[in-house]
mmCIF file with all atom_site columns, C-alpha atoms in Angstrom:
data_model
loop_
_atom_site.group_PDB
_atom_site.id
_atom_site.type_symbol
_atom_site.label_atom_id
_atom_site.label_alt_id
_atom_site.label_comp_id
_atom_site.label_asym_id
_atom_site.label_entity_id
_atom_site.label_seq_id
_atom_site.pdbx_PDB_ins_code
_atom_site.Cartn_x
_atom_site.Cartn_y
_atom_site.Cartn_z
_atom_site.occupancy
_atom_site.B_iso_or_equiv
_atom_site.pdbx_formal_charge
_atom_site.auth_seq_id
_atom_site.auth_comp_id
_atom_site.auth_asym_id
_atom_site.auth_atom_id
_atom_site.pdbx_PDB_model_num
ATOM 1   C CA . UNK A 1 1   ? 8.252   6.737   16.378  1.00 69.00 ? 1   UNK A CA 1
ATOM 2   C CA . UNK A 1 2   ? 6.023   4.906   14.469  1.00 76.00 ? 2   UNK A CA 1
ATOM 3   C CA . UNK A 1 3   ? 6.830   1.934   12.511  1.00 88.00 ? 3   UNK A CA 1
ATOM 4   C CA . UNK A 1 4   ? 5.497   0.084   9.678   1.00 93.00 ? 4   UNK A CA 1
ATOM 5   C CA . UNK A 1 5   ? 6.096   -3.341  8.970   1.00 93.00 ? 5   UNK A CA 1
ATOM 6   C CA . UNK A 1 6   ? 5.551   -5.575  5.861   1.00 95.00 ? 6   UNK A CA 1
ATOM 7   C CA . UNK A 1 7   ? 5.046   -8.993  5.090   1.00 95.00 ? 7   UNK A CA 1
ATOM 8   C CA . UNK A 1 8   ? 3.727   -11.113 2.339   1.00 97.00 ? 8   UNK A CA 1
ATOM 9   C CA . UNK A 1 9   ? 5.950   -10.622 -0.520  1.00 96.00 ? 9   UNK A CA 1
ATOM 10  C CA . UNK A 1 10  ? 7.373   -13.669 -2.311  1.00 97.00 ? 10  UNK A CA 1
ATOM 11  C CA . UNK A 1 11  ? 7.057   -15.701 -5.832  1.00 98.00 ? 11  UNK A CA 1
ATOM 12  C CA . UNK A 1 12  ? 4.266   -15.771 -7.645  1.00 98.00 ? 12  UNK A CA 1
ATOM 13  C CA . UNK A 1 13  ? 3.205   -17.071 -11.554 1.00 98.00 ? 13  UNK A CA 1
ATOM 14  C CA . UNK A 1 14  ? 1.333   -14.536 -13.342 1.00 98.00 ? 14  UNK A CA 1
ATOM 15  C CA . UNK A 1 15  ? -2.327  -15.134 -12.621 1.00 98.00 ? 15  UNK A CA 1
ATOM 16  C CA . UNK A 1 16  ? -1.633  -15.879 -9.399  1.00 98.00 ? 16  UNK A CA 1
ATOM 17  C CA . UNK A 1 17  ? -2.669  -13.451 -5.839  1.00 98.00 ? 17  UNK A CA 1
ATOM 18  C CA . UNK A 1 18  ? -0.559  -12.759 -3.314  1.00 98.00 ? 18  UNK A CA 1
ATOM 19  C CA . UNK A 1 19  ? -1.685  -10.503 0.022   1.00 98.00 ? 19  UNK A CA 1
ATOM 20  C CA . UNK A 1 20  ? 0.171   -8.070  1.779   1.00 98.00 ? 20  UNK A CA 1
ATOM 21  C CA . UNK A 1 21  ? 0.491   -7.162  4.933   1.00 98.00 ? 21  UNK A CA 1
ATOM 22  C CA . UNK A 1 22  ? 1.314   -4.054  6.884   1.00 95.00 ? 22  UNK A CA 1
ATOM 23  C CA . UNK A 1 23  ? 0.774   -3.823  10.435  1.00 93.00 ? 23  UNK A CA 1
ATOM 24  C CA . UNK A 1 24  ? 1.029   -0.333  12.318  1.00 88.00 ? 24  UNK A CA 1
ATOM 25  C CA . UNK A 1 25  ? 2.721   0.142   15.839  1.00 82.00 ? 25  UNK A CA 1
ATOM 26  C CA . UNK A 1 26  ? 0.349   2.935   16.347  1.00 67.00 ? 26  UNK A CA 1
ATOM 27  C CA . UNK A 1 27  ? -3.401  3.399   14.417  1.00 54.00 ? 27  UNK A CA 1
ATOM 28  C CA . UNK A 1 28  ? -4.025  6.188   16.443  1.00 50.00 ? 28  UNK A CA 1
ATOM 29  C CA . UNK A 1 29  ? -1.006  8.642   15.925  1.00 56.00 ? 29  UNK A CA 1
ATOM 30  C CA . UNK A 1 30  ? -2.929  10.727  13.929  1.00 63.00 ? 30  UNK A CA 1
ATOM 31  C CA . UNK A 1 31  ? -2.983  9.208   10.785  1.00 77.00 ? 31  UNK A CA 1
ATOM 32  C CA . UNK A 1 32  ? -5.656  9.696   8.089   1.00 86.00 ? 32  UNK A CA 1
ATOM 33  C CA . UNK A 1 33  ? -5.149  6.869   5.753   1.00 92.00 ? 33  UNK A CA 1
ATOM 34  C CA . UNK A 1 34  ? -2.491  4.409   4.819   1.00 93.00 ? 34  UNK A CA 1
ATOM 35  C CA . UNK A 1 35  ? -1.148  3.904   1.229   1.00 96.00 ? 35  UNK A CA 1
ATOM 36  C CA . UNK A 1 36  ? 1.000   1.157   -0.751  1.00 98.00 ? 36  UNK A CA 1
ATOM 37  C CA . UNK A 1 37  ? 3.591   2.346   -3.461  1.00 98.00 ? 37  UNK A CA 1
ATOM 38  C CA . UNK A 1 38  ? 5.801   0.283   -5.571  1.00 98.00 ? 38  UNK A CA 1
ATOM 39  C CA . UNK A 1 39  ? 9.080   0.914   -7.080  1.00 98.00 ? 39  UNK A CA 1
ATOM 40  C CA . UNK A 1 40  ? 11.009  -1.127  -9.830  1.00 97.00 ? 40  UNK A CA 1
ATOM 41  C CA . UNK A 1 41  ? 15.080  -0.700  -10.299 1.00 94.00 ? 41  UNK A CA 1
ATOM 42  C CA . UNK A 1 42  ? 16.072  2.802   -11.231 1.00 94.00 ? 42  UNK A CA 1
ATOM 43  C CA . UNK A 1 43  ? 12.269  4.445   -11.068 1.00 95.00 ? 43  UNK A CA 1
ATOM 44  C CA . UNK A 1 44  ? 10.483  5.936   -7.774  1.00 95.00 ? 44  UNK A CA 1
ATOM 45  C CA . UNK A 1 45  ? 7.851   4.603   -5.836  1.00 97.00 ? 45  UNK A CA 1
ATOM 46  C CA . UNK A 1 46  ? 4.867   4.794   -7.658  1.00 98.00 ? 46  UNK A CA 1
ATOM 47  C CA . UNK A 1 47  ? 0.935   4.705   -6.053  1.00 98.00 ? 47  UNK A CA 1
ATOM 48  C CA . UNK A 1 48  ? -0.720  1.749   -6.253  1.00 98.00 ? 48  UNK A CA 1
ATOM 49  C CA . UNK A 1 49  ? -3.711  2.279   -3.582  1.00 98.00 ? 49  UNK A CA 1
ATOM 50  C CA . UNK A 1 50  ? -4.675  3.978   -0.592  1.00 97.00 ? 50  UNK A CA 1
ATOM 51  C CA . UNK A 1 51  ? -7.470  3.863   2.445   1.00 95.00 ? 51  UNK A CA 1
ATOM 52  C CA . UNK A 1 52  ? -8.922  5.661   4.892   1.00 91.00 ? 52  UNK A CA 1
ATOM 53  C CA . UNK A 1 53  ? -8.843  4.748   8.393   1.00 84.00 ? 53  UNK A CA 1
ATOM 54  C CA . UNK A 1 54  ? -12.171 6.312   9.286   1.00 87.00 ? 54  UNK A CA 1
ATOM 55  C CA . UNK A 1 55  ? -15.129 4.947   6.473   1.00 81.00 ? 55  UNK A CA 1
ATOM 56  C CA . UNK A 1 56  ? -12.490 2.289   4.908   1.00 83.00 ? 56  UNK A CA 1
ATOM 57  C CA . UNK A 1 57  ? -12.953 4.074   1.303   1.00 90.00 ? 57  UNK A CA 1
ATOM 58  C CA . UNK A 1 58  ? -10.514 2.916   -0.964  1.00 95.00 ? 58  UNK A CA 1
ATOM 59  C CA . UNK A 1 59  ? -8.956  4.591   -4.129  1.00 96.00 ? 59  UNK A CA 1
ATOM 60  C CA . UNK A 1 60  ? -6.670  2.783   -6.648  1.00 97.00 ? 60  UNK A CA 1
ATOM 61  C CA . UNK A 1 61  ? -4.314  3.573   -9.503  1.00 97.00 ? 61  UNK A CA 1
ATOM 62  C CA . UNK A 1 62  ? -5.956  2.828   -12.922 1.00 97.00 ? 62  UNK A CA 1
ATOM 63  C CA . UNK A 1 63  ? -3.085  -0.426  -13.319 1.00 97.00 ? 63  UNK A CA 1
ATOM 64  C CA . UNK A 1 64  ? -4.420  -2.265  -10.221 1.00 98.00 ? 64  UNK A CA 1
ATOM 65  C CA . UNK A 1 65  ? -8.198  -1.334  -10.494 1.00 97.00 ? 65  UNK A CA 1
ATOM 66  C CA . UNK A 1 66  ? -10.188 -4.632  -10.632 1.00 97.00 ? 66  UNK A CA 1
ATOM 67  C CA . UNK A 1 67  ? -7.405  -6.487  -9.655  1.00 98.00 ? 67  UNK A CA 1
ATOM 68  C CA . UNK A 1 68  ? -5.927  -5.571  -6.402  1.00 98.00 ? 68  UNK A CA 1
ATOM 69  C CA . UNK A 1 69  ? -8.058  -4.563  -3.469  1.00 98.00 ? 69  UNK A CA 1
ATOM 70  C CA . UNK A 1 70  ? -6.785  -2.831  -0.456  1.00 97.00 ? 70  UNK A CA 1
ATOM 71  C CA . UNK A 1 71  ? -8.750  -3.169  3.432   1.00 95.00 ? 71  UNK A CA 1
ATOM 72  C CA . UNK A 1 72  ? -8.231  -2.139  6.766   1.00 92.00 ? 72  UNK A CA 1
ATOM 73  C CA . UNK A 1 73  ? -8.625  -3.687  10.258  1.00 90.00 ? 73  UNK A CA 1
ATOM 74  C CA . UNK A 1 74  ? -8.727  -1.224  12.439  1.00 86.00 ? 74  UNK A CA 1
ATOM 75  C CA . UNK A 1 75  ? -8.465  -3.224  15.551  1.00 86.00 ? 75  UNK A CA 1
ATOM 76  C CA . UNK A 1 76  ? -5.297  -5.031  14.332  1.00 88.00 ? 76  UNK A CA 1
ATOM 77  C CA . UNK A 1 77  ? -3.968  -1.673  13.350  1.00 87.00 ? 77  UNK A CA 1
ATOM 78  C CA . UNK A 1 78  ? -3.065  -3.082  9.981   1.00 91.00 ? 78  UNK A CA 1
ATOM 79  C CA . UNK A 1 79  ? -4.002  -2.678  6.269   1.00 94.00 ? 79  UNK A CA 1
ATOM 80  C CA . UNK A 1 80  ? -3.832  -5.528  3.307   1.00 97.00 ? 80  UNK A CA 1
ATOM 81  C CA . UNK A 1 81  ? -3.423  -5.244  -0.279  1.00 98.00 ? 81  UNK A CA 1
ATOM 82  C CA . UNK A 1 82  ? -4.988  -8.437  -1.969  1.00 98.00 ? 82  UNK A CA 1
ATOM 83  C CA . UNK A 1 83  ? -3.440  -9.042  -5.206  1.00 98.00 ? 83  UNK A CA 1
ATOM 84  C CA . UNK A 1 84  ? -4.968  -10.764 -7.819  1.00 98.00 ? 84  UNK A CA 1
ATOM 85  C CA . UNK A 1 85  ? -4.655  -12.016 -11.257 1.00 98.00 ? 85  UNK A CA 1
ATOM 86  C CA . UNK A 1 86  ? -0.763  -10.505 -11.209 1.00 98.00 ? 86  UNK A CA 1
ATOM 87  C CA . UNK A 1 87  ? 1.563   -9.939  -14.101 1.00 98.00 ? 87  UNK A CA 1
ATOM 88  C CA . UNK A 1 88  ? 4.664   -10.023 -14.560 1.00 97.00 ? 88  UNK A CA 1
ATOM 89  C CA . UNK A 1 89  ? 4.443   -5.774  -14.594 1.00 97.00 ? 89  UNK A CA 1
ATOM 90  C CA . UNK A 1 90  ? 3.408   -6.078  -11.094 1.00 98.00 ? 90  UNK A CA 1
ATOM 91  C CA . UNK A 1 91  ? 6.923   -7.168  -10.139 1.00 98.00 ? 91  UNK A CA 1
ATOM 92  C CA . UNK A 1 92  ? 8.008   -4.633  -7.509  1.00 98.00 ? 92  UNK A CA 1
ATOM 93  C CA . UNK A 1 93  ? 9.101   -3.917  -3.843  1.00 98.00 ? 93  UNK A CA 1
ATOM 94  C CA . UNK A 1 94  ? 5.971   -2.603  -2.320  1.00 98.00 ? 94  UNK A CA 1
ATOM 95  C CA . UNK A 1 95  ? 6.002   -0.293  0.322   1.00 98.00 ? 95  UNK A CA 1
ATOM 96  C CA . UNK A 1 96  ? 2.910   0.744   2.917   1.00 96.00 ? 96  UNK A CA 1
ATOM 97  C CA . UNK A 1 97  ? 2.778   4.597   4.028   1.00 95.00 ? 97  UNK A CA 1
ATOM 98  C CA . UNK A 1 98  ? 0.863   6.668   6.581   1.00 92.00 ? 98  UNK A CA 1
ATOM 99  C CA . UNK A 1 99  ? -0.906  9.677   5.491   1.00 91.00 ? 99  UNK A CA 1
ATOM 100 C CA . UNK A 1 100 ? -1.212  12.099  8.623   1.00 88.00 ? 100 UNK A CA 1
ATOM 101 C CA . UNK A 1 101 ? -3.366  14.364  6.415   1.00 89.00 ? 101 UNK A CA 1
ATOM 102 C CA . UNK A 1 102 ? -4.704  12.473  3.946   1.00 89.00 ? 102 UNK A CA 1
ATOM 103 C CA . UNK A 1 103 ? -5.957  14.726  0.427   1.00 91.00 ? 103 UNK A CA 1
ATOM 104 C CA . UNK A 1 104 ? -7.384  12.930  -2.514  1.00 90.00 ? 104 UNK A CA 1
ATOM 105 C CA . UNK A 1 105 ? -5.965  15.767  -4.622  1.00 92.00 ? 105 UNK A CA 1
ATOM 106 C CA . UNK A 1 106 ? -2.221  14.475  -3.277  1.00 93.00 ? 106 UNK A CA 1
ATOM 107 C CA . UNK A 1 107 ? -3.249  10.958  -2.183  1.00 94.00 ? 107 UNK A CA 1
ATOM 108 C CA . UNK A 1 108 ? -0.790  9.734   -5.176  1.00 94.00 ? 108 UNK A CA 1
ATOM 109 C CA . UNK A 1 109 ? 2.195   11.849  -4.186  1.00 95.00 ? 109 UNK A CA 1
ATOM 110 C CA . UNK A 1 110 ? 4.876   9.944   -2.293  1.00 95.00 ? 110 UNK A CA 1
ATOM 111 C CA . UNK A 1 111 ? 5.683   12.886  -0.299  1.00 94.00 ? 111 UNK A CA 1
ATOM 112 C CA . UNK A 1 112 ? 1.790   13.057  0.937   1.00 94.00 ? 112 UNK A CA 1
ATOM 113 C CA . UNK A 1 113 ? 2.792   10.547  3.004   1.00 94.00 ? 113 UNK A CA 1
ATOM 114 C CA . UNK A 1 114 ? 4.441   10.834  6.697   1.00 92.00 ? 114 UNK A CA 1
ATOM 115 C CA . UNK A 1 115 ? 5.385   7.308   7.764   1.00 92.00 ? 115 UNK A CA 1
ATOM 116 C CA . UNK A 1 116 ? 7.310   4.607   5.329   1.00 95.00 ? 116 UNK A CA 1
ATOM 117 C CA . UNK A 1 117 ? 7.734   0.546   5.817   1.00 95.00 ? 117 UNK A CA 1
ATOM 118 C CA . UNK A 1 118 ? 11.053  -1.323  4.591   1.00 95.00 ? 118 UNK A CA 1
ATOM 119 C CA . UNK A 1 119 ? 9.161   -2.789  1.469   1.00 97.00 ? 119 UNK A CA 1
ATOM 120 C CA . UNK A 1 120 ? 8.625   -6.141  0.603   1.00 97.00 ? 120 UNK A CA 1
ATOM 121 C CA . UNK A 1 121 ? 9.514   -7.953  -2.608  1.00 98.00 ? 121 UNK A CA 1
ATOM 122 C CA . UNK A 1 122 ? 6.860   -9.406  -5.261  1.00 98.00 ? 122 UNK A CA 1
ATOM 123 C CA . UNK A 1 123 ? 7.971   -11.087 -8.049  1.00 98.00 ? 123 UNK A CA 1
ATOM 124 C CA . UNK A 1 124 ? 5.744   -12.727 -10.410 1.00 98.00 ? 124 UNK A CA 1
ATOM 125 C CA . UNK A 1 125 ? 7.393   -14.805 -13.104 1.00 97.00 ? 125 UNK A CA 1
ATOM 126 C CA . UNK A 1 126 ? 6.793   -18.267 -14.307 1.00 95.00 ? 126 UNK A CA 1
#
């Protein structure tokens, strides 16, 4: 079973970065690309970017472009989500995903994805 595990998550003042983590028991279980959603009370998880294992090319939702940047290490078998300049809008629990069949057309979909973390909680307020 694979397993994803976050880390990173905390308190933060608007304008400030943050950087999550999410490490992968297994790179190699087939998966295409790895995503992070967010979800606030009462809405669903919503894409915020995605990667590709193989080339690294990332793809972001129009909210975080410019300000968030997502990466891979493929040797560590984990992906990071740099988060800069936040807002208080950015106040979430974010979740990391594995795509066994990654499509760009579906990349945004939460059910694209195979493979879910526990989240971890950013809150930016001042």
């Amino acid at each position: 079973q694979v397993r994803l595990v976050e880390s990173g998550g905390g308190l933060v003042q608007p304008g400030g970065s943050l950087r999550l983590s999410c490490a992968a028991s297994e790179r190699t279980f087939t998966s295409d690309a790895m995503g992070w959603f967010r979800q606030t009370p009462g809405k669903g998880r919503v894409f915020v970017a995605a990667i590709t294992w193989s080339g690294g090319r990332p793809y972001y939702a129009d909210s975080v472009k410019g300000r968030f940047t997502i990466s891979r290490d493929n040797a560590k078998n984990t992906v990071y989500l740099q988060m800069n300049s936040l807002k208080p809008e950015d106040t979430a629990i974010y979740y990391c995903a594995a795509d066994e069949r990654f499509q760009i057309a579906t990349m945004t979909w939460e059910s694209e994805y195979d493979y879910w973390g526990q989240g971890t909680q950013v809150t930016v307020s001042s």
